[in-house]
Coordinates of C-alpha atoms and ligand atoms in Angstrom, one line a residue:
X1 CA 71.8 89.1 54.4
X2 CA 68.2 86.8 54.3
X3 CA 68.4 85.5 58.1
X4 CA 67.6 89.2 60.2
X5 CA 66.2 86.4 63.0
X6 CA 68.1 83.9 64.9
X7 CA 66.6 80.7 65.2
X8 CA 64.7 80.1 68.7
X9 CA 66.2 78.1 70.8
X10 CA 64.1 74.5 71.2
X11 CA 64.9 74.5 74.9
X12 CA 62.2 76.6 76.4
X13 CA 59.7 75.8 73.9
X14 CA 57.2 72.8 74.3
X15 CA 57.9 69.5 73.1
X16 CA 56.3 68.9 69.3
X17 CA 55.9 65.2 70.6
X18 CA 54.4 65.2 74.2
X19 CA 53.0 62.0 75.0
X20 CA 51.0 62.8 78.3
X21 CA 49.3 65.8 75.8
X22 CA 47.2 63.4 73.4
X23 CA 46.9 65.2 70.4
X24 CA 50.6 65.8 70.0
X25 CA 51.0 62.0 69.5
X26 CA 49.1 62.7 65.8
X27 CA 50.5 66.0 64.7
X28 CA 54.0 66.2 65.9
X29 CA 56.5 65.8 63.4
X30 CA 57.7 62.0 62.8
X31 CA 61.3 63.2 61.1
X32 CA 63.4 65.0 61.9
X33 CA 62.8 69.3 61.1
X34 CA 64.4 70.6 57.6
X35 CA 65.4 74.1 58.6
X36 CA 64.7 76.5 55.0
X37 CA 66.2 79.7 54.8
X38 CA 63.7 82.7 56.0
X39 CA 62.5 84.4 53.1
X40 CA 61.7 88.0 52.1
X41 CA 58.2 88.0 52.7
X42 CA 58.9 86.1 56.0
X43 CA 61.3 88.8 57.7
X44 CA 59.8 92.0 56.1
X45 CA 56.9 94.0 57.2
X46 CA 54.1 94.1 59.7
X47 CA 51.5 91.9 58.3
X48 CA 48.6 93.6 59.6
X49 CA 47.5 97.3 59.4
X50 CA 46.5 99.3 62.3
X51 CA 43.5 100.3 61.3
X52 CA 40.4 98.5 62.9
X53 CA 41.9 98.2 66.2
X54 CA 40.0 100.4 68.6
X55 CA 40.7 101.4 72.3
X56 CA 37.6 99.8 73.1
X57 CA 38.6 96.1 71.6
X58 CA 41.0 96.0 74.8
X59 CA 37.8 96.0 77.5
X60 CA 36.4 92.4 77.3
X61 CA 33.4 93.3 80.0
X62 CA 32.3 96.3 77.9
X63 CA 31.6 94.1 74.6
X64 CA 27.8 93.3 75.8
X65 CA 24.6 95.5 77.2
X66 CA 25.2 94.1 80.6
X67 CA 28.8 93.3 83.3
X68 CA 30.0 89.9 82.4
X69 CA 29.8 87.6 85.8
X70 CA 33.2 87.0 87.7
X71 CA 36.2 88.6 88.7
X72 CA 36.9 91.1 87.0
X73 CA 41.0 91.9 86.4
X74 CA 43.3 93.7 84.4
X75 CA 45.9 91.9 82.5
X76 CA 48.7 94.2 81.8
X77 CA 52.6 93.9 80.9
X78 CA 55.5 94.9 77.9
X79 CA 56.2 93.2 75.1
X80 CA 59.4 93.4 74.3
X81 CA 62.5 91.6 72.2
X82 CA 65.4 89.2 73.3
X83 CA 67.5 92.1 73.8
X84 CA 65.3 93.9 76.2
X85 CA 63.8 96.4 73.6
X86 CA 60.2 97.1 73.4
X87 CA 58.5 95.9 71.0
X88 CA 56.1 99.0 69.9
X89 CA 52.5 99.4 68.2
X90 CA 52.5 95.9 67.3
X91 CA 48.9 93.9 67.7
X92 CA 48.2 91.4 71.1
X93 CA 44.9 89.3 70.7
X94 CA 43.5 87.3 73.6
X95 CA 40.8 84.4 73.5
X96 CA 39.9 83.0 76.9
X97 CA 37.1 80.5 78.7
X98 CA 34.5 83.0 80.8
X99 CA 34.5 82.8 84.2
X100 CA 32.7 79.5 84.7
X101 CA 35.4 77.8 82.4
X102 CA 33.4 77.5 78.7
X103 CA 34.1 79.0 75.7
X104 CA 31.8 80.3 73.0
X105 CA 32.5 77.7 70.7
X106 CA 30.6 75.0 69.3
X107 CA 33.0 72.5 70.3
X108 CA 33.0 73.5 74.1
X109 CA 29.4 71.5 75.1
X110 CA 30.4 71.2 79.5
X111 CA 27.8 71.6 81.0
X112 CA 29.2 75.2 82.6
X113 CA 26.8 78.7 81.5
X114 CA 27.6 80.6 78.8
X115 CA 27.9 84.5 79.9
X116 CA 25.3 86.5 77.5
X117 CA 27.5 89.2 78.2
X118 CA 30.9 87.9 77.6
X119 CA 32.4 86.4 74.2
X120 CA 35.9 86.0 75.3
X121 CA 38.2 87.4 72.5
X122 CA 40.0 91.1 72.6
X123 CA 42.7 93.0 71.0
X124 CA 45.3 95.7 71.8
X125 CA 48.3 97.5 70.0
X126 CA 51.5 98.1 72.2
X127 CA 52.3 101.9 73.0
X128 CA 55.6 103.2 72.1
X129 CA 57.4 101.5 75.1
X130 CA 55.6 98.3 74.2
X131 CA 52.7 98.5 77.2
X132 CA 49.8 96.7 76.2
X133 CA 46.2 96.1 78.8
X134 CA 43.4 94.4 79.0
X135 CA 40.6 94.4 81.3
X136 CA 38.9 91.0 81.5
X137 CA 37.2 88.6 83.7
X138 CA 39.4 85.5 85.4
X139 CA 38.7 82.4 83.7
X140 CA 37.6 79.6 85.4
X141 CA 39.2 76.0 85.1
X142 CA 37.5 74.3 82.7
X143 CA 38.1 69.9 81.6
X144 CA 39.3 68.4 78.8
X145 CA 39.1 64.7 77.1
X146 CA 43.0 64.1 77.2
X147 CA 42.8 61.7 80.0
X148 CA 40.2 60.6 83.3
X149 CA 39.7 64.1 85.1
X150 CA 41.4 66.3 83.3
X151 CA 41.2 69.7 84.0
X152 CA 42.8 72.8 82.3
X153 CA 44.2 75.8 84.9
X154 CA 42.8 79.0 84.6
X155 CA 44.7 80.7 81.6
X156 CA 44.4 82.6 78.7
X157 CA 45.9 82.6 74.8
X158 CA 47.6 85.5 73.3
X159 CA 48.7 85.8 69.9
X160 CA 51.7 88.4 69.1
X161 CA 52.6 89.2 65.7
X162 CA 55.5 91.6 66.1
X163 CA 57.3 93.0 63.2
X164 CA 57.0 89.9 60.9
X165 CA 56.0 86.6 61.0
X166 CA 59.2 85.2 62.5
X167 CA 58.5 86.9 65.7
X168 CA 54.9 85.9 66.1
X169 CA 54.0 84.1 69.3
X170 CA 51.1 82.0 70.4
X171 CA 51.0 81.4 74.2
X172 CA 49.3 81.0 77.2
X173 CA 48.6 83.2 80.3
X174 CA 48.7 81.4 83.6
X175 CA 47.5 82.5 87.1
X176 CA 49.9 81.9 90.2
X177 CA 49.5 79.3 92.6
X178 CA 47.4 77.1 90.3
X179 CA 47.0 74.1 91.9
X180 CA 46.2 71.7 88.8
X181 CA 49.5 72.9 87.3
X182 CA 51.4 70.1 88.1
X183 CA 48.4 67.7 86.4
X184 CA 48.5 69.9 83.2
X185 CA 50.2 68.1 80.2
X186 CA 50.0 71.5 78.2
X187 CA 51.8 73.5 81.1
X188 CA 54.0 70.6 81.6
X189 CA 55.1 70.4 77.5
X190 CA 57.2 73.1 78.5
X191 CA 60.1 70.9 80.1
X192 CA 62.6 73.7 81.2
X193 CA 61.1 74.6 84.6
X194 CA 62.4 78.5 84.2
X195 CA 60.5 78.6 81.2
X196 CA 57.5 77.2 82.8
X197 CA 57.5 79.9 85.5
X198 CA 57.7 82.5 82.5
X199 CA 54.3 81.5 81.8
X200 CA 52.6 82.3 84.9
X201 CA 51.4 86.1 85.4
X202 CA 52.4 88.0 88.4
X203 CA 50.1 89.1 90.8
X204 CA 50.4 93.4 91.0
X205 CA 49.3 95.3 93.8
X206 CA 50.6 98.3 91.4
X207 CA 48.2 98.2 89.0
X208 CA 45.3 96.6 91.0
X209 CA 42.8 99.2 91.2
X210 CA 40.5 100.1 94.7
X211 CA 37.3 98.8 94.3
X212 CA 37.5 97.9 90.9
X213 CA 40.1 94.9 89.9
X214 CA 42.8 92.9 90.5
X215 CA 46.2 93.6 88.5
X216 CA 48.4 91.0 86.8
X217 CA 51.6 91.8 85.1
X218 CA 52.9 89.6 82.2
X219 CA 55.7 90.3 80.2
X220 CA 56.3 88.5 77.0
X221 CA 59.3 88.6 75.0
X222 CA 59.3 88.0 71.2
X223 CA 62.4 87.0 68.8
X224 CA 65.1 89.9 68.6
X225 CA 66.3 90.8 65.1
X226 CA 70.1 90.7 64.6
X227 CA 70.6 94.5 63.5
X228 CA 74.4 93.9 63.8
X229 CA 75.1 90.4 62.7
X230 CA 77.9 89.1 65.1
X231 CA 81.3 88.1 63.0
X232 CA 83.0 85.2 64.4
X233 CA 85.8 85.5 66.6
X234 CA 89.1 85.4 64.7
X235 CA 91.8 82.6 66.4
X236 CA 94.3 85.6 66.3
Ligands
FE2_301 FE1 42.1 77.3 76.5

């Protein structure tokens, strides 16, 4: 039994060629996908060990001497598999723009501050019922060259591994009621309007603490593994 993952469906998944989001016009496949059978080394094992994760990786306005300008919020949710299942003590990374919209990268030159006290990147494991949290700072909007006036929403990028490689995930975190959502050729990529809305957090009164931060749930769901492999319905 080599395929323990069912292939994604394409449908809520953004388009490899999406012509409004310029650089998928020189990296999207030209031919059609050859689908190869998942291998060992694909569907076994975490591929990362535990160790060098600490409970302070998960604060990004603790990283520096000083508070990181903005507003500061906590990002919180479960990860968990198609079937509903949490998806336990696996590893969540973030990378975000500070709140003025630039990154700490040498490619990110806008004239918008850099924050001495905020690099941006973080990193939590799940608990047992697949909780992860963050605390962060909102990132502002920030533009890109794709086309006249272009301007990203406020978002940021996790990375999920889950149990293997098959299940890993690289997304984006929106905020609701973004209004340059409908301009966005990245959040419009995603053509299925349900899976759209899956991308955008939800604001939490629950976990919003007094006097400290704003909450925002987001849930993300990774790729299930088939412990009991369906057989096909017999015709009698
Ligand atoms: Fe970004």
């Amino acid at each position: 039994m080599s395929l323990i993952y069912p292939r994604d469906s394409l449908k809520a998944h953004p388009l490899n060629a999406s012509p409004a989001y310029g650089s998928t016009q020189k990296r999207a496949p030209s031919k059609p996908l050859i689908l190869l059978p998942h291998t060992l080394s694909e569907t076994t094992g975490p591929v990362f060990g535990h160790v060098g994760v600490a409970a302070g990786d998960s604060d990004l306005t603790r990283q520096h001497d000083g508070e990181p300008l903005g507003e500061r919020i906590i990002v919180s949710g479960r990860v968990l598999d198609e079937d509903g299942r949490p998806v336990p003590h696996t590893l969540v990374e973030i990378w975000q723009a500070n709140a003025g919209g630039r990154y700490v990268h040498v490619r990110d030159q806008h004239p918008a501050p850099l924050d001495p006290n905020f690099t941006g990147a973080g990193r939590a494991l799940t608990d047992a019922e697949g909780r992860y949290r963050f605390v962060t700072i909102k990132p502002g909007a920030y533009p890109w060259r794709n086309h006249h006036n272009a301007w990203r929403p406020a978002h940021i990028h996790f990375s999920l591994f889950g149990p293997s490689f098959l299940s890993r995930v690289i997304t984006q975190m929106y905020f609701p009621g973004d209004p340059l959502f409908k301009y966005d050729p990245i959040f419009q990529s995603v053509t299925d309007e349900n899976a759209r809305e899956r991308l955008v957090s939800r604001f939490d009164l629950g976990t919003t603490e007094p006097e400290w931060a704003l909450g925002y749930q987001f849930d993300i769901v990774l790729r299930g593994r088939n412990a009991t492999p369906l057989e096909e319905p017999h015709d009698h």
